[in-house]
PDB file of C-alpha atoms in Angstrom:
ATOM      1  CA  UNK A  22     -46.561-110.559 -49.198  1.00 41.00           C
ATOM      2  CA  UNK A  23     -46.373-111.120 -45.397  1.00 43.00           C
ATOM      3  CA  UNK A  24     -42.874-111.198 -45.537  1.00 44.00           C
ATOM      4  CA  UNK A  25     -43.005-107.482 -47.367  1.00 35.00           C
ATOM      5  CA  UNK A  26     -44.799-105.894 -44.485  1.00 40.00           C
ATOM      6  CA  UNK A  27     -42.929-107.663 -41.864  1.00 37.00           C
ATOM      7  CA  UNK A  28     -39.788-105.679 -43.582  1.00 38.00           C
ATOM      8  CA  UNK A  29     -41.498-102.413 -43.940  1.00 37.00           C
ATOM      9  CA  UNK A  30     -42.595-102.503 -40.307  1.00 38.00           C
ATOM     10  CA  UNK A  31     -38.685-103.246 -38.896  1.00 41.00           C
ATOM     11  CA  UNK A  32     -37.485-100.339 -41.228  1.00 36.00           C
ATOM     12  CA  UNK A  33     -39.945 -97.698 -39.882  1.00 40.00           C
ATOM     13  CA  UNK A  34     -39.517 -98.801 -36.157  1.00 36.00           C
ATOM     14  CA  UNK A  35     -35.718 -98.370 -37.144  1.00 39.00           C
ATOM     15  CA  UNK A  36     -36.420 -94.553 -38.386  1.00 38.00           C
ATOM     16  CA  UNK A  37     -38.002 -93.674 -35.439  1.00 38.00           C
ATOM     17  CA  UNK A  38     -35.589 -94.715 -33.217  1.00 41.00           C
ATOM     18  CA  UNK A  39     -32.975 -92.587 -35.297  1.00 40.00           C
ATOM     19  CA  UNK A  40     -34.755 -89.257 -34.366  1.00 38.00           C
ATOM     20  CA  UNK A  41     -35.107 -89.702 -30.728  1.00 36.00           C
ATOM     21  CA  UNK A  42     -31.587 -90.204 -30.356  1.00 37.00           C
ATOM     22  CA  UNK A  43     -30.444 -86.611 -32.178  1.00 37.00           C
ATOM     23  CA  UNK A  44     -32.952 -84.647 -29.530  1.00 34.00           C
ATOM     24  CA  UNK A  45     -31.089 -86.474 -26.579  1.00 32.00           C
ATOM     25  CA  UNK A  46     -27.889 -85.458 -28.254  1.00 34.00           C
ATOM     26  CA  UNK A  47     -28.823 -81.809 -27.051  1.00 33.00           C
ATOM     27  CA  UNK A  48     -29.034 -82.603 -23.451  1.00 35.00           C
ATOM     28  CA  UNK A  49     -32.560 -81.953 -22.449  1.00 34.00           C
ATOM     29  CA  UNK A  50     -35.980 -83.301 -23.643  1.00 37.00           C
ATOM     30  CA  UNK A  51     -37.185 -79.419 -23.602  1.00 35.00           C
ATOM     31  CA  UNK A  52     -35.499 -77.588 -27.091  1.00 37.00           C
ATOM     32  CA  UNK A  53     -32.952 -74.810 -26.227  1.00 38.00           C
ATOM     33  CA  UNK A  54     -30.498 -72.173 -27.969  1.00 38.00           C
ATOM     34  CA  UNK A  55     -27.346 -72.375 -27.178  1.00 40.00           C
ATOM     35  CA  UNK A  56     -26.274 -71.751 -23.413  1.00 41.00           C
ATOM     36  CA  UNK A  57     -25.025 -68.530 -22.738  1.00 43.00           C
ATOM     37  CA  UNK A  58     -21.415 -67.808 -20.906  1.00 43.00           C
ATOM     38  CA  UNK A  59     -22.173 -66.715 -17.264  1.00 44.00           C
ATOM     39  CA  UNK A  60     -21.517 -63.333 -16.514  1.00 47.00           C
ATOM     40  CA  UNK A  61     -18.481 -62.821 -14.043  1.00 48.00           C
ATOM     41  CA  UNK A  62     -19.838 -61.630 -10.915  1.00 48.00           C
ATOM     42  CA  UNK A  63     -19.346 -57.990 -10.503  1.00 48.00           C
ATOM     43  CA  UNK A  64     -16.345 -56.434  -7.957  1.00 48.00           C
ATOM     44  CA  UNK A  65     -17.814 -54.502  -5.623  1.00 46.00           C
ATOM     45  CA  UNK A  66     -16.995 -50.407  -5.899  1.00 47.00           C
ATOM     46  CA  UNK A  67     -15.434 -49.357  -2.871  1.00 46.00           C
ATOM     47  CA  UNK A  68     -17.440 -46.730  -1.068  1.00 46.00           C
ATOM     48  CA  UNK A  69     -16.162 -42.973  -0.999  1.00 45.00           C
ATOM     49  CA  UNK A  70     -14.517 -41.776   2.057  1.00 45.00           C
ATOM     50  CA  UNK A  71     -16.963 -38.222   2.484  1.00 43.00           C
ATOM     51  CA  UNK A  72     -14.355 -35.421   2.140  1.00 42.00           C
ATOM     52  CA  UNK A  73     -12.997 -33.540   4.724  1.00 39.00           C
ATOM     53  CA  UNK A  74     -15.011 -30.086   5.664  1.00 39.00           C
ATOM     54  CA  UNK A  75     -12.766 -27.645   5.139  1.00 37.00           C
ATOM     55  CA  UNK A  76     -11.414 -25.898   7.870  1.00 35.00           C
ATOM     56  CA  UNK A  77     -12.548 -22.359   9.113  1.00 34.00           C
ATOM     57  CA  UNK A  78     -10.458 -19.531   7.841  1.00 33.00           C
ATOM     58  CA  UNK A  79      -8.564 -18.368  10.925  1.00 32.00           C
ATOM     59  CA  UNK A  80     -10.318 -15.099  11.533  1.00 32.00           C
ATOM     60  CA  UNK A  81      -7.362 -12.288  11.416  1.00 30.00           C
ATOM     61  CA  UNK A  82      -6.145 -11.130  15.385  1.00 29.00           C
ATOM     62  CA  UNK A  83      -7.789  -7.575  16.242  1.00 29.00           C
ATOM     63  CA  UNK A  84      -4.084  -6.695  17.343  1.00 31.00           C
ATOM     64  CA  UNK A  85      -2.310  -7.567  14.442  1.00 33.00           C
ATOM     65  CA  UNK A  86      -0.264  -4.305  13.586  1.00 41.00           C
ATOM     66  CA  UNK A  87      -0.887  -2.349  10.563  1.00 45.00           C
ATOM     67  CA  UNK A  88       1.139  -2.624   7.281  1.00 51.00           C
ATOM     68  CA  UNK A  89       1.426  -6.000   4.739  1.00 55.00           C
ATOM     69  CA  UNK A  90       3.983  -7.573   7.032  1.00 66.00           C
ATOM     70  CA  UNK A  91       2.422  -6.430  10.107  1.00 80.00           C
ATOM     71  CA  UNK A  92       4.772  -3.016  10.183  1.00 91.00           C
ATOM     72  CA  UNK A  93       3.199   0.276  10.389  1.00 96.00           C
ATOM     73  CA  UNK A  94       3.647   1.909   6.613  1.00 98.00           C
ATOM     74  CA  UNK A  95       5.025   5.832   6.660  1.00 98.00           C
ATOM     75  CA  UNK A  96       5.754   7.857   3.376  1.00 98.00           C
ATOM     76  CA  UNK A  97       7.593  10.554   3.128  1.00 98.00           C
ATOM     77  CA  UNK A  98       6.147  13.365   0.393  1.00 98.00           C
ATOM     78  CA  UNK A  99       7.622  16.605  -1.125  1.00 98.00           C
ATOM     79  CA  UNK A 100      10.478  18.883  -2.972  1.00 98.00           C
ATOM     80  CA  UNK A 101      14.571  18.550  -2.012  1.00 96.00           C
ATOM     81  CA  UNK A 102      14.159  19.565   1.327  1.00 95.00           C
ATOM     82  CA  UNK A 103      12.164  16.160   2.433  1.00 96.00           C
ATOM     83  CA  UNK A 104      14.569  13.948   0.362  1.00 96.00           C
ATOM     84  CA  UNK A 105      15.009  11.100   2.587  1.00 95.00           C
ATOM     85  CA  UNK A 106      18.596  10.505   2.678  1.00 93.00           C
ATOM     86  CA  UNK A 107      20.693  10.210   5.934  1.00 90.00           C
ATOM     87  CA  UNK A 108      21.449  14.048   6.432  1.00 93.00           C
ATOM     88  CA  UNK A 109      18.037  14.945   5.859  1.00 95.00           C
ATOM     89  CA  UNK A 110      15.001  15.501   8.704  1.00 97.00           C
ATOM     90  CA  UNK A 111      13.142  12.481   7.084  1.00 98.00           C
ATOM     91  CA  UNK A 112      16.445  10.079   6.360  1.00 97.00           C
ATOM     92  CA  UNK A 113      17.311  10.509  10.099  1.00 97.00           C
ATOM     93  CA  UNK A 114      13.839   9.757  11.088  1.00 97.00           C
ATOM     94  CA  UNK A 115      13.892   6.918   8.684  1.00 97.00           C
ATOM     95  CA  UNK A 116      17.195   5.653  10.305  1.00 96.00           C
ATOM     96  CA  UNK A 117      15.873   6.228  14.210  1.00 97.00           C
ATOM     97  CA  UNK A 118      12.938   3.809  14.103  1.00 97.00           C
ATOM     98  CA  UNK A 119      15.076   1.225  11.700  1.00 96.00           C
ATOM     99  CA  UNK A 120      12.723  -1.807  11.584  1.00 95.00           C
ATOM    100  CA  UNK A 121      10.029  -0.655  13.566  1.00 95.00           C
ATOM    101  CA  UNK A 122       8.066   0.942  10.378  1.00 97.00           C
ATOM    102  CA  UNK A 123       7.871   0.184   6.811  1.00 97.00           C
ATOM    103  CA  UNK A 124       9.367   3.750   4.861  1.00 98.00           C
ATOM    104  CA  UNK A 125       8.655   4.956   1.892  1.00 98.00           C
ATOM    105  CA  UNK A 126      10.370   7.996   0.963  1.00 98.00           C
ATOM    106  CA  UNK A 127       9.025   9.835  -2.434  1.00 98.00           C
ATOM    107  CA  UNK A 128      10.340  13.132  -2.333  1.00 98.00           C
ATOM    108  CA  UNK A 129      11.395  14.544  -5.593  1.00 98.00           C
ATOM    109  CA  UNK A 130      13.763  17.916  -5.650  1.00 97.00           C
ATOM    110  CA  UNK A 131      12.151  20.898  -7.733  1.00 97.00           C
ATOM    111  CA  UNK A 132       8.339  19.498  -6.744  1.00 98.00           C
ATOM    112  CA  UNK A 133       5.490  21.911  -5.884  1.00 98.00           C
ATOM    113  CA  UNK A 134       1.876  21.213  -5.155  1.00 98.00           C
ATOM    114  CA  UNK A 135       0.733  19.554  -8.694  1.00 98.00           C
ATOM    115  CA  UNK A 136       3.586  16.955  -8.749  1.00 98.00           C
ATOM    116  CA  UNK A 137       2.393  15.800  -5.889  1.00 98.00           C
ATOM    117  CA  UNK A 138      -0.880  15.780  -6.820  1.00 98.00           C
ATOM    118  CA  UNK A 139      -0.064  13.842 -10.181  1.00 98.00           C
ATOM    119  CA  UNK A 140       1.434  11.047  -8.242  1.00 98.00           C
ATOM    120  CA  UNK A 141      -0.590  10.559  -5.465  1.00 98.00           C
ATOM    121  CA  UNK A 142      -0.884   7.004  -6.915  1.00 98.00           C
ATOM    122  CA  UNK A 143       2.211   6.283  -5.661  1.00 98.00           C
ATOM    123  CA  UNK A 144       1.275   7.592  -2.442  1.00 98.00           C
ATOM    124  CA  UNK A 145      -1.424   5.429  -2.026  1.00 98.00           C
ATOM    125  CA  UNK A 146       0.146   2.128  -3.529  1.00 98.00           C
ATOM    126  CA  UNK A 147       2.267   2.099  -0.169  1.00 97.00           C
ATOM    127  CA  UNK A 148      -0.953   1.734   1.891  1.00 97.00           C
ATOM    128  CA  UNK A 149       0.189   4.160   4.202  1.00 98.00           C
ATOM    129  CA  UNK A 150      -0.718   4.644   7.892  1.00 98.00           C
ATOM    130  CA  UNK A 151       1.486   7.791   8.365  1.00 98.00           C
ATOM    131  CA  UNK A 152       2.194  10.402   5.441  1.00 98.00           C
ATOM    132  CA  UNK A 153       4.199  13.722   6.301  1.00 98.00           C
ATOM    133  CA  UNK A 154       3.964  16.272   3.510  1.00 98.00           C
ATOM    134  CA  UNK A 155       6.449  19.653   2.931  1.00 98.00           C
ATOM    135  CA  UNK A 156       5.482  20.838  -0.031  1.00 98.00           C
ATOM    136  CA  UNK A 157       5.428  25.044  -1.352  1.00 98.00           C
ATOM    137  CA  UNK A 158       9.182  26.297  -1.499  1.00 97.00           C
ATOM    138  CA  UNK A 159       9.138  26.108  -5.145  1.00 97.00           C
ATOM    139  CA  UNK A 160       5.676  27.305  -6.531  1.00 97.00           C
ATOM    140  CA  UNK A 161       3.884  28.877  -3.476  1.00 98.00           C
ATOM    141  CA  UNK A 162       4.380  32.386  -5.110  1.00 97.00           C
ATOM    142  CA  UNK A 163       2.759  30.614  -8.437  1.00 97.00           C
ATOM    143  CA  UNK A 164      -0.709  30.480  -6.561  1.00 98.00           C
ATOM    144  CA  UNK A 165      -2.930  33.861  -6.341  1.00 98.00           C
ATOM    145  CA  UNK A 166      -3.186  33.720  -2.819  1.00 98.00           C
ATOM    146  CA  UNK A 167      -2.014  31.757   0.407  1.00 98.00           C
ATOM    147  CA  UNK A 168      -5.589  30.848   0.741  1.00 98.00           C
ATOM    148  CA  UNK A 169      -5.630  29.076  -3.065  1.00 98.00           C
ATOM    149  CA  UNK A 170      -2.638  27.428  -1.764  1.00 98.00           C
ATOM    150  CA  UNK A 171      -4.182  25.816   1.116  1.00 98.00           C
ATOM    151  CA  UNK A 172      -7.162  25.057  -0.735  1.00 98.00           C
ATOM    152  CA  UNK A 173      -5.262  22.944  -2.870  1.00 98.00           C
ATOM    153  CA  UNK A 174      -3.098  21.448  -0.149  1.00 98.00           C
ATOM    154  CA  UNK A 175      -6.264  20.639   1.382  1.00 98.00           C
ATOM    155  CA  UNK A 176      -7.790  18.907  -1.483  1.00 98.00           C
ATOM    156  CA  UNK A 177      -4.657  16.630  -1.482  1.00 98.00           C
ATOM    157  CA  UNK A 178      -4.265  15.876   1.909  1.00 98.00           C
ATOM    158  CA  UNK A 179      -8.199  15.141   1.779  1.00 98.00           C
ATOM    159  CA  UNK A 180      -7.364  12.373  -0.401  1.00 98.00           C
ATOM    160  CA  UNK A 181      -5.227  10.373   1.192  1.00 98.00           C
ATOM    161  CA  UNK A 182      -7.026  10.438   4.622  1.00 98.00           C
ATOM    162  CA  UNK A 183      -9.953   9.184   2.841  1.00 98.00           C
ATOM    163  CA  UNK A 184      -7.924   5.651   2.977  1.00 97.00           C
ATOM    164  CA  UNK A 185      -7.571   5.850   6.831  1.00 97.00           C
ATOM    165  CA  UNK A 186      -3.769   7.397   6.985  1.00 98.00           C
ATOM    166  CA  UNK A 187      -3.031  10.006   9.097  1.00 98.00           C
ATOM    167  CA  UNK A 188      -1.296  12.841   7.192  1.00 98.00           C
ATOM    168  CA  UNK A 189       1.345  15.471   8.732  1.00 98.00           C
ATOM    169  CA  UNK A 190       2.395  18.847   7.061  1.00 98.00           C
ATOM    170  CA  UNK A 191       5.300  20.810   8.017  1.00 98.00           C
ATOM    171  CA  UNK A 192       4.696  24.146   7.361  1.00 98.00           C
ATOM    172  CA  UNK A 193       7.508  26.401   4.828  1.00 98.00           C
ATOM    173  CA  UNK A 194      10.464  26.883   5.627  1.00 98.00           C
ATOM    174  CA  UNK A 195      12.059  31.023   4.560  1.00 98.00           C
ATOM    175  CA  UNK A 196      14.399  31.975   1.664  1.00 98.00           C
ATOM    176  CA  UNK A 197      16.739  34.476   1.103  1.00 98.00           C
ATOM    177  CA  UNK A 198      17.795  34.274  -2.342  1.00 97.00           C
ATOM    178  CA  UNK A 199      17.954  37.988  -3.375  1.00 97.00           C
ATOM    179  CA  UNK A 200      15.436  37.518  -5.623  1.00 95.00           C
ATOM    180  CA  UNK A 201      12.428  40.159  -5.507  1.00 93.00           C
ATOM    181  CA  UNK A 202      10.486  37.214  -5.176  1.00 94.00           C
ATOM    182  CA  UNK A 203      12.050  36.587  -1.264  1.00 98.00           C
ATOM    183  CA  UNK A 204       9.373  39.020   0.143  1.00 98.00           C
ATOM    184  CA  UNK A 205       6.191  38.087  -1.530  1.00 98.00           C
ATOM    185  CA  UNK A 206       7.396  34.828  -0.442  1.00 98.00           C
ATOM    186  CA  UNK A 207       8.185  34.938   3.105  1.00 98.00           C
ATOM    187  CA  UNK A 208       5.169  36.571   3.579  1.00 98.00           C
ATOM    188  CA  UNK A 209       2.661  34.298   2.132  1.00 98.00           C
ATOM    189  CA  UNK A 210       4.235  31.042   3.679  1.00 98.00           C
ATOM    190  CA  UNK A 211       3.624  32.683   7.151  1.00 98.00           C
ATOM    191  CA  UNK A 212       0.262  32.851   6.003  1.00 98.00           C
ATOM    192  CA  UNK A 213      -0.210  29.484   4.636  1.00 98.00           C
ATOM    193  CA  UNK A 214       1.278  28.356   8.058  1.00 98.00           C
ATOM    194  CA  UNK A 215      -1.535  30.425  10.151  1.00 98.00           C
ATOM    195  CA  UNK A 216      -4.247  28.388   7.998  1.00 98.00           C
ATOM    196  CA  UNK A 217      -2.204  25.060   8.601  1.00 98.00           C
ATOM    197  CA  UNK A 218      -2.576  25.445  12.252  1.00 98.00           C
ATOM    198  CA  UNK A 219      -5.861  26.324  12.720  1.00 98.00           C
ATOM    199  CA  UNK A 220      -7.703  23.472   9.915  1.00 98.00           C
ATOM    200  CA  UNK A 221      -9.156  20.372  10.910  1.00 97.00           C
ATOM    201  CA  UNK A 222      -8.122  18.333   7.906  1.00 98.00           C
ATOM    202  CA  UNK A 223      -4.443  17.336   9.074  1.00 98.00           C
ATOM    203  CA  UNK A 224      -3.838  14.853  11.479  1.00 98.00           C
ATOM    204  CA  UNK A 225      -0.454  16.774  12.759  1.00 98.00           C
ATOM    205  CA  UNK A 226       1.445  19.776  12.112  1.00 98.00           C
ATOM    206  CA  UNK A 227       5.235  20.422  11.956  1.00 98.00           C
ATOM    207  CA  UNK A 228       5.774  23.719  12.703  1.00 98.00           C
ATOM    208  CA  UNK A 229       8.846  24.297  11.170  1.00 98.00           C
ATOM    209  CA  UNK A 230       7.897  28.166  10.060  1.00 98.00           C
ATOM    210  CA  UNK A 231       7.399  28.887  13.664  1.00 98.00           C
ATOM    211  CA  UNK A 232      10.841  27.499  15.086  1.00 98.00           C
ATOM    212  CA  UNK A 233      13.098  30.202  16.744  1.00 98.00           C
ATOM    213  CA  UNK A 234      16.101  29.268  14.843  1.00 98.00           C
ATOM    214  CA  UNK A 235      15.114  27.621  11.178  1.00 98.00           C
ATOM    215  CA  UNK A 236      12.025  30.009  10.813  1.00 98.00           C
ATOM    216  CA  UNK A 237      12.516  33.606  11.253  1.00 98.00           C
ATOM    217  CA  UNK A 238      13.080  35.489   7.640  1.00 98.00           C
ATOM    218  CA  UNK A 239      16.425  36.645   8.022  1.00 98.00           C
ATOM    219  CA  UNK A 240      17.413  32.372   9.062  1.00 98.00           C
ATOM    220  CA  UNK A 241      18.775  31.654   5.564  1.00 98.00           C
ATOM    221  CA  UNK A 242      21.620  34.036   6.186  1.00 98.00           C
ATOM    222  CA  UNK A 243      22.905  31.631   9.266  1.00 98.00           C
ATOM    223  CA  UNK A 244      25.319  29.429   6.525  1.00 97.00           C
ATOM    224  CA  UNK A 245      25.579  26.856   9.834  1.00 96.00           C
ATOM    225  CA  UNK A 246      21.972  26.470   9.214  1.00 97.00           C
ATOM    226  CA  UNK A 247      21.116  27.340   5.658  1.00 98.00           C
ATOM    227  CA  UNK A 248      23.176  26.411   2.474  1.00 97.00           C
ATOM    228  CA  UNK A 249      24.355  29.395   0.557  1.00 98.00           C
ATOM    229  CA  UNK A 250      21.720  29.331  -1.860  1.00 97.00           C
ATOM    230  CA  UNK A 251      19.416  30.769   1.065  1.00 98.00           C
ATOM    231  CA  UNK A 252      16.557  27.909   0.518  1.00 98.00           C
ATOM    232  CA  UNK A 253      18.079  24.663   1.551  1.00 97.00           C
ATOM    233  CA  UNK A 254      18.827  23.723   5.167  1.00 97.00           C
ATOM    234  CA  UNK A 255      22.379  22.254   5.956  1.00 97.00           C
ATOM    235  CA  UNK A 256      22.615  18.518   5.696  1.00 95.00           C
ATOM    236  CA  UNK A 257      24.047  15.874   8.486  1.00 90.00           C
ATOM    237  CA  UNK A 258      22.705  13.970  11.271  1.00 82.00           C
ATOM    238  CA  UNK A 259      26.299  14.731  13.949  1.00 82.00           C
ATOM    239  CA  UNK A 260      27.415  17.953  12.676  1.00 79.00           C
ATOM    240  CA  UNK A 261      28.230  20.321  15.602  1.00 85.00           C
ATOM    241  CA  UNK A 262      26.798  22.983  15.845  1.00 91.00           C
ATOM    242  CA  UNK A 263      23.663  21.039  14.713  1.00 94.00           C
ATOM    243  CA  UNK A 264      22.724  21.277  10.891  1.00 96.00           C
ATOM    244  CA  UNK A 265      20.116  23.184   9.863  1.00 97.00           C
ATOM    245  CA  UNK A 266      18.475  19.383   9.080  1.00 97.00           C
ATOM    246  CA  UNK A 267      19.238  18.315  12.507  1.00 97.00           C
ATOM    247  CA  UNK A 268      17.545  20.828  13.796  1.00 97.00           C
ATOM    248  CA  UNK A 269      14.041  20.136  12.066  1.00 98.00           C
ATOM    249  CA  UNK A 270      14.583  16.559  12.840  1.00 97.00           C
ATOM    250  CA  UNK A 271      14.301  17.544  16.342  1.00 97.00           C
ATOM    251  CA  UNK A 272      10.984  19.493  15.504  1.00 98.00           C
ATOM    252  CA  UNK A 273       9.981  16.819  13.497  1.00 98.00           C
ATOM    253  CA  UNK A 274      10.661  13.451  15.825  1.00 98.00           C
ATOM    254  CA  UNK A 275       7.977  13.958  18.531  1.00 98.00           C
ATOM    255  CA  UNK A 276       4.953  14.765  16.398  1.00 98.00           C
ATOM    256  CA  UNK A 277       5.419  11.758  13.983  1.00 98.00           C
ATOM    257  CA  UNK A 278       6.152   9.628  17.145  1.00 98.00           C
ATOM    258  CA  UNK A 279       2.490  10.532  18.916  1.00 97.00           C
ATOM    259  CA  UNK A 280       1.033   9.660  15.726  1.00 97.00           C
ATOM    260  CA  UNK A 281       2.405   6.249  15.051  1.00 95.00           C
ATOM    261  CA  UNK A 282       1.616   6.244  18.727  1.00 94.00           C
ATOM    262  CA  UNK A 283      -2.086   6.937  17.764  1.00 89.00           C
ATOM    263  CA  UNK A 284      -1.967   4.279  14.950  1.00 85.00           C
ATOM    264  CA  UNK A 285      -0.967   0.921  16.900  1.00 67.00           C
TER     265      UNK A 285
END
């Protein structure tokens, strides 16, 4: 019997000793979960360079010359007789300031008054700072009156200064054509030009009707001035005699010169 217990007692000693050897086998006397993989230490972000203020726009030079590339704009408006070509008033103007000016010539043979009128759009477009205008020898007589005329003219012409251009007229040429027209004509243009001279609502005024040898009545007859349809002054900028073109140029030059004068 003593030898029973002795036996028992050795086998529970040896138990016990079998339990405190699995907790060891974890690597702590306190109980823990399994150890968790250390998180890599983070890279620092690199700070933001601040970005640059951006710059002032330059402010634009008080001087800088009118025009998109700094060129002072002039169009050229009207019927046949203001066609800018090189033996025409406007083409030789054109060709004597060369680079100095931005041209736009948009005269259109057999105009009158409401042509222009419908494309004054195109007029504007240009951005003009200069816009001479000879407009009537085709459809003057078509108006009641050379005061309805002008008060259409003026309505035009009204419109395009309201965008800061300067506008010119040159007042009507005469015309012999033998029609029975030729009278009624001749003497409402002289009319028209008496109003054109006295309004404030042109900038300048060409006064071709008033020079001694394009604007007397009977001119058209002079064939060294006048083609022989009687409406039409001779082309060609070295002729000699001058052309009938040459000699408006000549009328023409100075008074668009003091303007583009006015505009720089």
């Amino acid at each position: 019997m003593r030898s029973l217990f002795i036996l028992l007692a050795t086998v529970s000693l040896a138990a016990c000793g079998g339990e405190s050897g699995g907790t060891t086998g974890v690597g702590s006397g306190t109980a823990q979960g399994p150890s968790s993989t250390p998180s890599p230490t983070p890279t620092p972000s690199a700070t933001p360079s601040p970005s640059p203020s951006p710059s002032a726009s330059p402010t634009p030079s008080q001087g800088t010359p009118p025009g998109g590339d700094g060129k002072i704009v002039v169009v050229t408006e009207g019927s046949s007789s203001a066609f800018a070509y090189g033996g025409n008033h406007t083409g030789m103007y054109r060709d004597y300031k060369g680079s100095a000016i931005e041209f736009h010539g948009l005269a259109v043979g057999g105009s009158g008054l409401n042509n222009l009128i419908d494309r004054i759009d195109v007029v504007l477009v240009a951005k003009p700072d200069l816009v001479s205008v000879y407009i009537g020898a085709n459809d003057l007589t078509s108006y009641s009156s050379a005061d309805a005329f002008a008060s259409r003219l003026q309505s035009y012409v009204e419109q395009i200064r309201r965008t800061g251009a300067k506008v010119v007229i040159c007042t009507i040429l005469p015309r012999q054509t033998g029609s029975a027209h030729d009278a009624r004509y001749n003497a409402m243009r002289k009319e028209v030009a008496e109003i054109i001279r006295k309004v404030d609502w042109v900038d300048g005024v060409v006064d071709f009707a008033n020079d001694p040898q394009m604007g007397p009545d009977d001119a058209p007859f002079n064939r060294v001035l006048y083609k022989t349809d009687g409406v039409h002054p001779t082309d060609g900028s070295k002729a000699n005699p001058p052309s009938g073109q040459m000699v408006l140029f000549e009328a023409y030059r100075p008074i668009m010169d003091k303007l583009l004068a006015d505009v720089r």
